Amino acid sequence: MIIFGGFGNNTLFGGKDNDTLSGESGNDILRSEDGNDLLDGDAPNPVTGSAKDTLYGGEDNDILSGESGNDILRGEDGNDTFEGSQDKDNIDDGDGFDIANYSKLGKAITLSGVGTITKAGRLGTDQVFKVETVIADAGVANNTIDTSQSLSGVFISADLKAKTISANNVPSLGILTFNVVNFDNVIGTQEADSIKGDEQNNQLVGNDGNDFIIGRQGDDILIGGFGADKFIFNSFKEGLDTIKDYTFGQNDVIEVSKLGFGTTNINDFYYDVFLER
């Protein structure tokens, strides 16, 4: 069943089957029931130029899209997908394994360690809660995970190749693991983080703490920050990386695999002291 709200503020309910609810213009309330439903807040009010829609998923696997306007999206039960759009949305899934999908946004996003997603181009910042997967737009550069504002004591294990990030030592929760897709850069916490890149040209920043950083393939920029950081190089085929802040006085370490580089002689490597300056 397909239901259109039309002009004005509407309240639409789905049925027991797979429904499409489109609020169109106005401040609408769309509520799914049973079935795998599509809820679309649609366009803002043509007179006021704004809209604030409220979308509720139901028992099954729903797709919720607020479109323009500062919308409230509630997934409730099921494995739901929230379509990222412009303006400031409040996304809260509830139960299930859920996705915040920004793959069609056309702008880079920054996922923070405190539950926000900031969209480039002044498209707004979303508040996100209980979402297990975040998908960025692969067609744009500099999609970034920035955990620098995480709570004290929390540290991350980020692996862009595996498309996962875990927040460790979260108060009352322990370890929280998320899927992060199409991200390019990672900024760590103020604790000891493990950060691993992928085949892209990543920017990996450890911040404070004794961090463990691997660029992998691609020409990466690696920044340890304050603390005794370790930069790992497993193969000479992994690209040309640049360490921006190697500091001997902080006990930073560059670890090179003898298997991956085919040598056990440190004289085969050259360190340019002037680059450190």
PDB file of C-alpha atoms in Angstrom:
ATOM      1  CA  MET A   1       0.000   0.000   0.000  1.00  0.00           C
ATOM      2  CA  ILE A   2       1.268   3.525  -0.861  1.00  0.00           C
ATOM      3  CA  ILE A   3      -0.020   6.475   1.169  1.00  0.00           C
ATOM      4  CA  PHE A   4       0.722  10.136   0.397  1.00  0.00           C
ATOM      5  CA  GLY A   5       0.109  12.852   2.971  1.00  0.00           C
ATOM      6  CA  GLY A   6      -0.117  15.862   0.702  1.00  0.00           C
ATOM      7  CA  PHE A   7       0.100  19.506   1.819  1.00  0.00           C
ATOM      8  CA  GLY A   8      -0.086  20.224   5.547  1.00  0.00           C
ATOM      9  CA  ASN A   9       0.727  18.324   8.733  1.00  0.00           C
ATOM     10  CA  ASN A  10      -0.273  14.683   8.361  1.00  0.00           C
ATOM     11  CA  THR A  11      -0.344  11.529  10.488  1.00  0.00           C
ATOM     12  CA  LEU A  12       0.011   8.343   8.449  1.00  0.00           C
ATOM     13  CA  PHE A  13      -0.161   4.717   9.608  1.00  0.00           C
ATOM     14  CA  GLY A  14       1.043   1.609   7.809  1.00  0.00           C
ATOM     15  CA  GLY A  15      -0.797  -1.689   7.818  1.00  0.00           C
ATOM     16  CA  LYS A  16       0.193  -5.328   8.079  1.00  0.00           C
ATOM     17  CA  ASP A  17       1.935  -5.535   4.701  1.00  0.00           C
ATOM     18  CA  ASN A  18       4.924  -3.764   3.129  1.00  0.00           C
ATOM     19  CA  ASP A  19       3.849  -0.128   2.899  1.00  0.00           C
ATOM     20  CA  THR A  20       5.235   3.173   1.589  1.00  0.00           C
ATOM     21  CA  LEU A  21       4.330   6.253   3.614  1.00  0.00           C
ATOM     22  CA  SER A  22       5.224   9.646   2.120  1.00  0.00           C
ATOM     23  CA  GLY A  23       4.490  12.698   4.227  1.00  0.00           C
ATOM     24  CA  GLU A  24       5.221  15.196   1.455  1.00  0.00           C
ATOM     25  CA  SER A  25       5.151  18.826   2.675  1.00  0.00           C
ATOM     26  CA  GLY A  26       4.442  19.727   6.286  1.00  0.00           C
ATOM     27  CA  ASN A  27       5.423  18.472   9.749  1.00  0.00           C
ATOM     28  CA  ASP A  28       4.309  14.873   9.443  1.00  0.00           C
ATOM     29  CA  ILE A  29       4.111  11.827  11.692  1.00  0.00           C
ATOM     30  CA  LEU A  30       4.654   8.522   9.916  1.00  0.00           C
ATOM     31  CA  ARG A  31       4.181   5.314  11.864  1.00  0.00           C
ATOM     32  CA  SER A  32       4.957   1.856  10.535  1.00  0.00           C
ATOM     33  CA  GLU A  33       3.224  -1.218  11.844  1.00  0.00           C
ATOM     34  CA  ASP A  34       3.972  -4.712  10.483  1.00  0.00           C
ATOM     35  CA  GLY A  35       5.854  -5.385   7.260  1.00  0.00           C
ATOM     36  CA  ASN A  36       9.034  -3.963   5.774  1.00  0.00           C
ATOM     37  CA  ASP A  37       7.967  -0.369   5.246  1.00  0.00           C
ATOM     38  CA  LEU A  38       9.446   2.715   3.562  1.00  0.00           C
ATOM     39  CA  LEU A  39       8.845   5.944   5.478  1.00  0.00           C
ATOM     40  CA  ASP A  40       9.719   9.159   3.667  1.00  0.00           C
ATOM     41  CA  GLY A  41       9.293  12.577   5.284  1.00  0.00           C
ATOM     42  CA  ASP A  42       9.739  14.174   1.847  1.00  0.00           C
ATOM     43  CA  ALA A  43       9.787  17.907   1.081  1.00  0.00           C
ATOM     44  CA  PRO A  44       9.581  20.870   3.469  1.00  0.00           C
ATOM     45  CA  ASN A  45       6.574  23.132   3.649  1.00  0.00           C
ATOM     46  CA  PRO A  46       6.698  25.338   0.506  1.00  0.00           C
ATOM     47  CA  VAL A  47       5.514  28.372   2.500  1.00  0.00           C
ATOM     48  CA  THR A  48       7.740  28.170   5.591  1.00  0.00           C
ATOM     49  CA  GLY A  49      10.619  26.407   3.835  1.00  0.00           C
ATOM     50  CA  SER A  50      11.088  23.978   6.729  1.00  0.00           C
ATOM     51  CA  ALA A  51       9.638  20.783   8.117  1.00  0.00           C
ATOM     52  CA  LYS A  52      10.107  18.574  11.144  1.00  0.00           C
ATOM     53  CA  ASP A  53       8.904  15.061  10.534  1.00  0.00           C
ATOM     54  CA  THR A  54       8.713  12.243  13.062  1.00  0.00           C
ATOM     55  CA  LEU A  55       9.095   8.715  11.693  1.00  0.00           C
ATOM     56  CA  TYR A  56       8.536   5.509  13.662  1.00  0.00           C
ATOM     57  CA  GLY A  57       9.562   2.112  12.367  1.00  0.00           C
ATOM     58  CA  GLY A  58       7.602  -0.950  13.343  1.00  0.00           C
ATOM     59  CA  GLU A  59       8.163  -4.632  14.043  1.00  0.00           C
ATOM     60  CA  ASP A  60      10.101  -5.471  10.880  1.00  0.00           C
ATOM     61  CA  ASN A  61      12.948  -4.122   8.743  1.00  0.00           C
ATOM     62  CA  ASP A  62      12.056  -0.580   7.735  1.00  0.00           C
ATOM     63  CA  ILE A  63      13.717   2.240   5.768  1.00  0.00           C
ATOM     64  CA  LEU A  64      13.348   5.701   7.281  1.00  0.00           C
ATOM     65  CA  SER A  65      14.239   8.871   5.370  1.00  0.00           C
ATOM     66  CA  GLY A  66      13.537  12.264   6.850  1.00  0.00           C
ATOM     67  CA  GLU A  67      14.714  14.153   3.754  1.00  0.00           C
ATOM     68  CA  SER A  68      15.127  17.898   4.424  1.00  0.00           C
ATOM     69  CA  GLY A  69      14.248  19.357   7.810  1.00  0.00           C
ATOM     70  CA  ASN A  70      15.241  18.586  11.414  1.00  0.00           C
ATOM     71  CA  ASP A  71      13.608  15.211  11.724  1.00  0.00           C
ATOM     72  CA  ILE A  72      13.171  12.597  14.441  1.00  0.00           C
ATOM     73  CA  LEU A  73      13.711   9.016  13.257  1.00  0.00           C
ATOM     74  CA  ARG A  74      12.891   6.078  15.533  1.00  0.00           C
ATOM     75  CA  GLY A  75      13.560   2.579  14.274  1.00  0.00           C
ATOM     76  CA  GLU A  76      12.046   0.624  17.182  1.00  0.00           C
ATOM     77  CA  ASP A  77      12.136  -3.150  16.402  1.00  0.00           C
ATOM     78  CA  GLY A  78      13.691  -4.829  13.363  1.00  0.00           C
ATOM     79  CA  ASN A  79      16.889  -4.254  11.411  1.00  0.00           C
ATOM     80  CA  ASP A  80      16.262  -0.756  10.119  1.00  0.00           C
ATOM     81  CA  THR A  81      18.045   1.574   7.693  1.00  0.00           C
ATOM     82  CA  PHE A  82      18.154   5.348   8.205  1.00  0.00           C
ATOM     83  CA  GLU A  83      18.863   7.314   5.030  1.00  0.00           C
ATOM     84  CA  GLY A  84      21.160  10.241   5.821  1.00  0.00           C
ATOM     85  CA  SER A  85      20.017  13.592   4.446  1.00  0.00           C
ATOM     86  CA  GLN A  86      20.547  17.311   5.024  1.00  0.00           C
ATOM     87  CA  ASP A  87      19.728  19.239   8.206  1.00  0.00           C
ATOM     88  CA  LYS A  88      19.857  18.083  11.837  1.00  0.00           C
ATOM     89  CA  ASP A  89      18.235  14.728  12.442  1.00  0.00           C
ATOM     90  CA  ASN A  90      17.860  12.752  15.649  1.00  0.00           C
ATOM     91  CA  ILE A  91      18.272   9.042  14.951  1.00  0.00           C
ATOM     92  CA  ASP A  92      17.497   6.398  17.562  1.00  0.00           C
ATOM     93  CA  ASP A  93      17.016   2.838  16.502  1.00  0.00           C
ATOM     94  CA  GLY A  94      15.975   0.832  19.500  1.00  0.00           C
ATOM     95  CA  ASP A  95      16.346  -2.919  18.974  1.00  0.00           C
ATOM     96  CA  GLY A  96      17.878  -4.768  16.018  1.00  0.00           C
ATOM     97  CA  PHE A  97      21.031  -4.319  13.939  1.00  0.00           C
ATOM     98  CA  ASP A  98      20.673  -1.030  12.154  1.00  0.00           C
ATOM     99  CA  ILE A  99      22.324   1.124   9.495  1.00  0.00           C
ATOM    100  CA  ALA A 100      22.804   4.875   9.118  1.00  0.00           C
ATOM    101  CA  ASN A 101      23.331   5.174   5.361  1.00  0.00           C
ATOM    102  CA  TYR A 102      24.957   8.344   3.998  1.00  0.00           C
ATOM    103  CA  SER A 103      26.146   6.726   0.758  1.00  0.00           C
ATOM    104  CA  LYS A 104      23.994   9.051  -1.402  1.00  0.00           C
ATOM    105  CA  LEU A 105      24.638  12.264   0.522  1.00  0.00           C
ATOM    106  CA  GLY A 106      27.229  13.615  -1.913  1.00  0.00           C
ATOM    107  CA  LYS A 107      29.262  15.106   0.953  1.00  0.00           C
ATOM    108  CA  ALA A 108      31.881  13.851   3.380  1.00  0.00           C
ATOM    109  CA  ILE A 109      30.837  12.991   6.931  1.00  0.00           C
ATOM    110  CA  THR A 110      32.661  12.977  10.249  1.00  0.00           C
ATOM    111  CA  LEU A 111      31.624  10.332  12.766  1.00  0.00           C
ATOM    112  CA  SER A 112      32.516  11.353  16.311  1.00  0.00           C
ATOM    113  CA  GLY A 113      33.105   9.284  19.405  1.00  0.00           C
ATOM    114  CA  VAL A 114      30.170  10.932  21.173  1.00  0.00           C
ATOM    115  CA  GLY A 115      27.344   9.906  18.844  1.00  0.00           C
ATOM    116  CA  THR A 116      27.250  12.668  16.261  1.00  0.00           C
ATOM    117  CA  ILE A 117      27.634  12.662  12.477  1.00  0.00           C
ATOM    118  CA  THR A 118      28.621  16.006  10.977  1.00  0.00           C
ATOM    119  CA  LYS A 119      27.919  16.503   7.272  1.00  0.00           C
ATOM    120  CA  ALA A 120      30.234  18.697   5.191  1.00  0.00           C
ATOM    121  CA  GLY A 121      28.913  21.666   3.250  1.00  0.00           C
ATOM    122  CA  ARG A 122      26.930  22.940   6.237  1.00  0.00           C
ATOM    123  CA  LEU A 123      24.355  20.208   5.819  1.00  0.00           C
ATOM    124  CA  GLY A 124      23.980  19.817   9.568  1.00  0.00           C
ATOM    125  CA  THR A 125      24.892  17.421  12.359  1.00  0.00           C
ATOM    126  CA  ASP A 126      22.872  14.323  13.227  1.00  0.00           C
ATOM    127  CA  GLN A 127      22.599  12.792  16.687  1.00  0.00           C
ATOM    128  CA  VAL A 128      22.833   9.010  16.446  1.00  0.00           C
ATOM    129  CA  PHE A 129      22.011   6.400  19.089  1.00  0.00           C
ATOM    130  CA  LYS A 130      21.957   2.577  18.932  1.00  0.00           C
ATOM    131  CA  VAL A 131      23.081   2.310  15.312  1.00  0.00           C
ATOM    132  CA  GLU A 132      25.521  -0.514  14.560  1.00  0.00           C
ATOM    133  CA  THR A 133      26.667   0.405  11.018  1.00  0.00           C
ATOM    134  CA  VAL A 134      27.519   3.778   9.471  1.00  0.00           C
ATOM    135  CA  ILE A 135      28.049   3.995   5.693  1.00  0.00           C
ATOM    136  CA  ALA A 136      29.760   7.055   4.201  1.00  0.00           C
ATOM    137  CA  ASP A 137      29.640   8.165   0.554  1.00  0.00           C
ATOM    138  CA  ALA A 138      32.452   6.370  -1.308  1.00  0.00           C
ATOM    139  CA  GLY A 139      32.341   8.991  -4.057  1.00  0.00           C
ATOM    140  CA  VAL A 140      33.765  11.777  -1.872  1.00  0.00           C
ATOM    141  CA  ALA A 141      37.058  12.137   0.000  1.00  0.00           C
ATOM    142  CA  ASN A 142      37.903  12.691   3.662  1.00  0.00           C
ATOM    143  CA  ASN A 143      35.207  10.712   5.376  1.00  0.00           C
ATOM    144  CA  THR A 144      36.598  10.755   8.900  1.00  0.00           C
ATOM    145  CA  ILE A 145      36.182   8.995  12.231  1.00  0.00           C
ATOM    146  CA  ASP A 146      37.111  11.480  14.968  1.00  0.00           C
ATOM    147  CA  THR A 147      37.157  10.029  18.494  1.00  0.00           C
ATOM    148  CA  SER A 148      39.196  12.832  20.051  1.00  0.00           C
ATOM    149  CA  GLN A 149      36.266  13.934  22.240  1.00  0.00           C
ATOM    150  CA  SER A 150      35.639  10.476  23.714  1.00  0.00           C
ATOM    151  CA  LEU A 151      35.228  10.080  27.462  1.00  0.00           C
ATOM    152  CA  SER A 152      38.383   9.866  29.547  1.00  0.00           C
ATOM    153  CA  GLY A 153      39.667   6.295  29.711  1.00  0.00           C
ATOM    154  CA  VAL A 154      37.981   5.185  26.480  1.00  0.00           C
ATOM    155  CA  PHE A 155      40.325   3.954  23.751  1.00  0.00           C
ATOM    156  CA  ILE A 156      39.664   2.618  20.247  1.00  0.00           C
ATOM    157  CA  SER A 157      40.650  -0.277  18.034  1.00  0.00           C
ATOM    158  CA  ALA A 158      39.990   0.905  14.469  1.00  0.00           C
ATOM    159  CA  ASP A 159      40.568  -1.151  11.319  1.00  0.00           C
ATOM    160  CA  LEU A 160      39.491   0.522   8.071  1.00  0.00           C
ATOM    161  CA  LYS A 161      40.279  -2.596   6.033  1.00  0.00           C
ATOM    162  CA  ALA A 162      38.010  -4.718   8.217  1.00  0.00           C
ATOM    163  CA  LYS A 163      35.523  -1.792   8.324  1.00  0.00           C
ATOM    164  CA  THR A 164      35.210  -1.976  12.108  1.00  0.00           C
ATOM    165  CA  ILE A 165      35.881   0.208  15.120  1.00  0.00           C
ATOM    166  CA  SER A 166      35.594  -0.767  18.768  1.00  0.00           C
ATOM    167  CA  ALA A 167      35.305   1.669  21.647  1.00  0.00           C
ATOM    168  CA  ASN A 168      36.916   0.018  24.659  1.00  0.00           C
ATOM    169  CA  ASN A 169      36.442   0.677  28.362  1.00  0.00           C
ATOM    170  CA  VAL A 170      33.158   2.519  27.861  1.00  0.00           C
ATOM    171  CA  PRO A 171      31.649   3.244  31.305  1.00  0.00           C
ATOM    172  CA  SER A 172      28.950   0.691  32.255  1.00  0.00           C
ATOM    173  CA  LEU A 173      29.108  -0.863  28.757  1.00  0.00           C
ATOM    174  CA  GLY A 174      32.644  -2.205  28.271  1.00  0.00           C
ATOM    175  CA  ILE A 175      33.316  -2.712  24.552  1.00  0.00           C
ATOM    176  CA  LEU A 176      31.093  -1.332  21.779  1.00  0.00           C
ATOM    177  CA  THR A 177      31.861  -2.426  18.204  1.00  0.00           C
ATOM    178  CA  PHE A 178      30.535  -0.735  15.068  1.00  0.00           C
ATOM    179  CA  ASN A 179      30.804  -1.306  11.324  1.00  0.00           C
ATOM    180  CA  VAL A 180      32.227   1.721   9.485  1.00  0.00           C
ATOM    181  CA  VAL A 181      32.106   1.627   5.685  1.00  0.00           C
ATOM    182  CA  ASN A 182      33.844   3.944   3.165  1.00  0.00           C
ATOM    183  CA  PHE A 183      35.857   5.914   5.719  1.00  0.00           C
ATOM    184  CA  ASP A 184      39.283   7.351   4.836  1.00  0.00           C
ATOM    185  CA  ASN A 185      40.717   8.855   8.015  1.00  0.00           C
ATOM    186  CA  VAL A 186      40.841   8.119  11.738  1.00  0.00           C
ATOM    187  CA  ILE A 187      41.609  10.463  14.638  1.00  0.00           C
ATOM    188  CA  GLY A 188      42.207   8.651  17.903  1.00  0.00           C
ATOM    189  CA  THR A 189      41.310   9.306  21.525  1.00  0.00           C
ATOM    190  CA  GLN A 190      43.548  10.706  24.257  1.00  0.00           C
ATOM    191  CA  GLU A 191      44.419   7.145  25.321  1.00  0.00           C
ATOM    192  CA  ALA A 192      46.433   4.296  23.764  1.00  0.00           C
ATOM    193  CA  ASP A 193      44.706   3.419  20.478  1.00  0.00           C
ATOM    194  CA  SER A 194      45.199   0.819  17.764  1.00  0.00           C
ATOM    195  CA  ILE A 195      44.590   2.338  14.317  1.00  0.00           C
ATOM    196  CA  LYS A 196      44.932   0.456  11.032  1.00  0.00           C
ATOM    197  CA  GLY A 197      44.335   1.812   7.544  1.00  0.00           C
ATOM    198  CA  ASP A 198      43.319   0.185   4.272  1.00  0.00           C
ATOM    199  CA  GLU A 199      44.279   0.435   0.589  1.00  0.00           C
ATOM    200  CA  GLN A 200      43.386   4.140   0.361  1.00  0.00           C
ATOM    201  CA  ASN A 201      45.579   7.145   1.132  1.00  0.00           C
ATOM    202  CA  ASN A 202      44.632   7.399   4.791  1.00  0.00           C
ATOM    203  CA  GLN A 203      45.313  10.024   7.418  1.00  0.00           C
ATOM    204  CA  LEU A 204      45.740   8.238  10.749  1.00  0.00           C
ATOM    205  CA  VAL A 205      46.209  10.311  13.906  1.00  0.00           C
ATOM    206  CA  GLY A 206      46.851   8.764  17.292  1.00  0.00           C
ATOM    207  CA  ASN A 207      46.562  11.852  19.539  1.00  0.00           C
ATOM    208  CA  ASP A 208      47.727  11.363  23.141  1.00  0.00           C
ATOM    209  CA  GLY A 209      48.611   7.954  24.491  1.00  0.00           C
ATOM    210  CA  ASN A 210      50.968   5.221  23.348  1.00  0.00           C
ATOM    211  CA  ASP A 211      49.380   4.438  19.990  1.00  0.00           C
ATOM    212  CA  PHE A 212      49.838   1.558  17.557  1.00  0.00           C
ATOM    213  CA  ILE A 213      49.484   2.699  13.916  1.00  0.00           C
ATOM    214  CA  ILE A 214      49.618   0.711  10.660  1.00  0.00           C
ATOM    215  CA  GLY A 215      49.011   2.469   7.339  1.00  0.00           C
ATOM    216  CA  ARG A 216      48.856  -0.623   5.121  1.00  0.00           C
ATOM    217  CA  GLN A 217      48.475   0.027   1.366  1.00  0.00           C
ATOM    218  CA  GLY A 218      48.272   3.527  -0.034  1.00  0.00           C
ATOM    219  CA  ASP A 219      50.369   6.623   0.566  1.00  0.00           C
ATOM    220  CA  ASP A 220      49.363   7.414   4.112  1.00  0.00           C
ATOM    221  CA  ILE A 221      49.997  10.268   6.527  1.00  0.00           C
ATOM    222  CA  LEU A 222      50.709   8.967  10.029  1.00  0.00           C
ATOM    223  CA  ILE A 223      50.702  11.150  13.143  1.00  0.00           C
ATOM    224  CA  GLY A 224      51.298   9.586  16.529  1.00  0.00           C
ATOM    225  CA  GLY A 225      50.723  12.605  18.719  1.00  0.00           C
ATOM    226  CA  PHE A 226      52.025  12.834  22.277  1.00  0.00           C
ATOM    227  CA  GLY A 227      53.229   9.559  23.786  1.00  0.00           C
ATOM    228  CA  ALA A 228      55.415   6.599  22.870  1.00  0.00           C
ATOM    229  CA  ASP A 229      53.880   5.575  19.556  1.00  0.00           C
ATOM    230  CA  LYS A 230      54.680   2.585  17.383  1.00  0.00           C
ATOM    231  CA  PHE A 231      54.476   2.787  13.572  1.00  0.00           C
ATOM    232  CA  ILE A 232      54.325  -0.628  11.901  1.00  0.00           C
ATOM    233  CA  PHE A 233      55.461  -1.380   8.339  1.00  0.00           C
ATOM    234  CA  ASN A 234      54.818  -4.928   7.164  1.00  0.00           C
ATOM    235  CA  SER A 235      55.866  -4.751   3.492  1.00  0.00           C
ATOM    236  CA  PHE A 236      57.705  -2.445   1.110  1.00  0.00           C
ATOM    237  CA  LYS A 237      54.764  -2.938  -1.264  1.00  0.00           C
ATOM    238  CA  GLU A 238      52.377  -1.094   1.025  1.00  0.00           C
ATOM    239  CA  GLY A 239      52.909   2.382  -0.435  1.00  0.00           C
ATOM    240  CA  LEU A 240      54.899   5.448   0.551  1.00  0.00           C
ATOM    241  CA  ASP A 241      53.875   6.612   4.011  1.00  0.00           C
ATOM    242  CA  THR A 242      54.883   9.808   5.780  1.00  0.00           C
ATOM    243  CA  ILE A 243      55.315   9.964   9.565  1.00  0.00           C
ATOM    244  CA  LYS A 244      54.730  13.596  10.451  1.00  0.00           C
ATOM    245  CA  ASP A 245      55.867  13.614  14.087  1.00  0.00           C
ATOM    246  CA  TYR A 246      58.365  10.854  14.839  1.00  0.00           C
ATOM    247  CA  THR A 247      60.047  11.893  18.098  1.00  0.00           C
ATOM    248  CA  PHE A 248      62.920   9.868  19.506  1.00  0.00           C
ATOM    249  CA  GLY A 249      62.628  11.688  22.825  1.00  0.00           C
ATOM    250  CA  GLN A 250      59.074  10.357  23.301  1.00  0.00           C
ATOM    251  CA  ASN A 251      60.266   6.779  22.685  1.00  0.00           C
ATOM    252  CA  ASP A 252      58.479   6.538  19.346  1.00  0.00           C
ATOM    253  CA  VAL A 253      59.312   3.327  17.487  1.00  0.00           C
ATOM    254  CA  ILE A 254      59.334   2.463  13.779  1.00  0.00           C
ATOM    255  CA  GLU A 255      58.935  -1.301  13.437  1.00  0.00           C
ATOM    256  CA  VAL A 256      59.791  -2.875  10.081  1.00  0.00           C
ATOM    257  CA  SER A 257      59.060  -6.500   9.163  1.00  0.00           C
ATOM    258  CA  LYS A 258      62.235  -8.317   8.108  1.00  0.00           C
ATOM    259  CA  LEU A 259      60.074 -10.792   6.184  1.00  0.00           C
ATOM    260  CA  GLY A 260      58.110  -8.115   4.355  1.00  0.00           C
ATOM    261  CA  PHE A 261      61.175  -6.063   3.483  1.00  0.00           C
ATOM    262  CA  GLY A 262      63.579  -8.958   2.868  1.00  0.00           C
ATOM    263  CA  THR A 263      66.391  -7.658   5.079  1.00  0.00           C
ATOM    264  CA  THR A 264      67.780  -7.955   8.579  1.00  0.00           C
ATOM    265  CA  ASN A 265      70.351  -5.188   8.182  1.00  0.00           C
ATOM    266  CA  ILE A 266      69.398  -1.813   9.653  1.00  0.00           C
ATOM    267  CA  ASN A 267      71.945  -0.183   7.333  1.00  0.00           C
ATOM    268  CA  ASP A 268      69.560  -0.904   4.444  1.00  0.00           C
ATOM    269  CA  PHE A 269      67.319   1.854   5.794  1.00  0.00           C
ATOM    270  CA  TYR A 270      67.880   5.590   5.722  1.00  0.00           C
ATOM    271  CA  TYR A 271      66.463   8.125   8.141  1.00  0.00           C
ATOM    272  CA  ASP A 272      66.455  11.794   7.190  1.00  0.00           C
ATOM    273  CA  VAL A 273      66.799  13.767  10.434  1.00  0.00           C
ATOM    274  CA  PHE A 274      65.894  16.996   8.660  1.00  0.00           C
ATOM    275  CA  LEU A 275      62.430  15.701   7.747  1.00  0.00           C
ATOM    276  CA  GLU A 276      61.650  15.346  11.450  1.00  0.00           C
ATOM    277  CA  ARG A 277      62.181  19.067  11.840  1.00  0.00           C
TER     278      ARG A 277
END
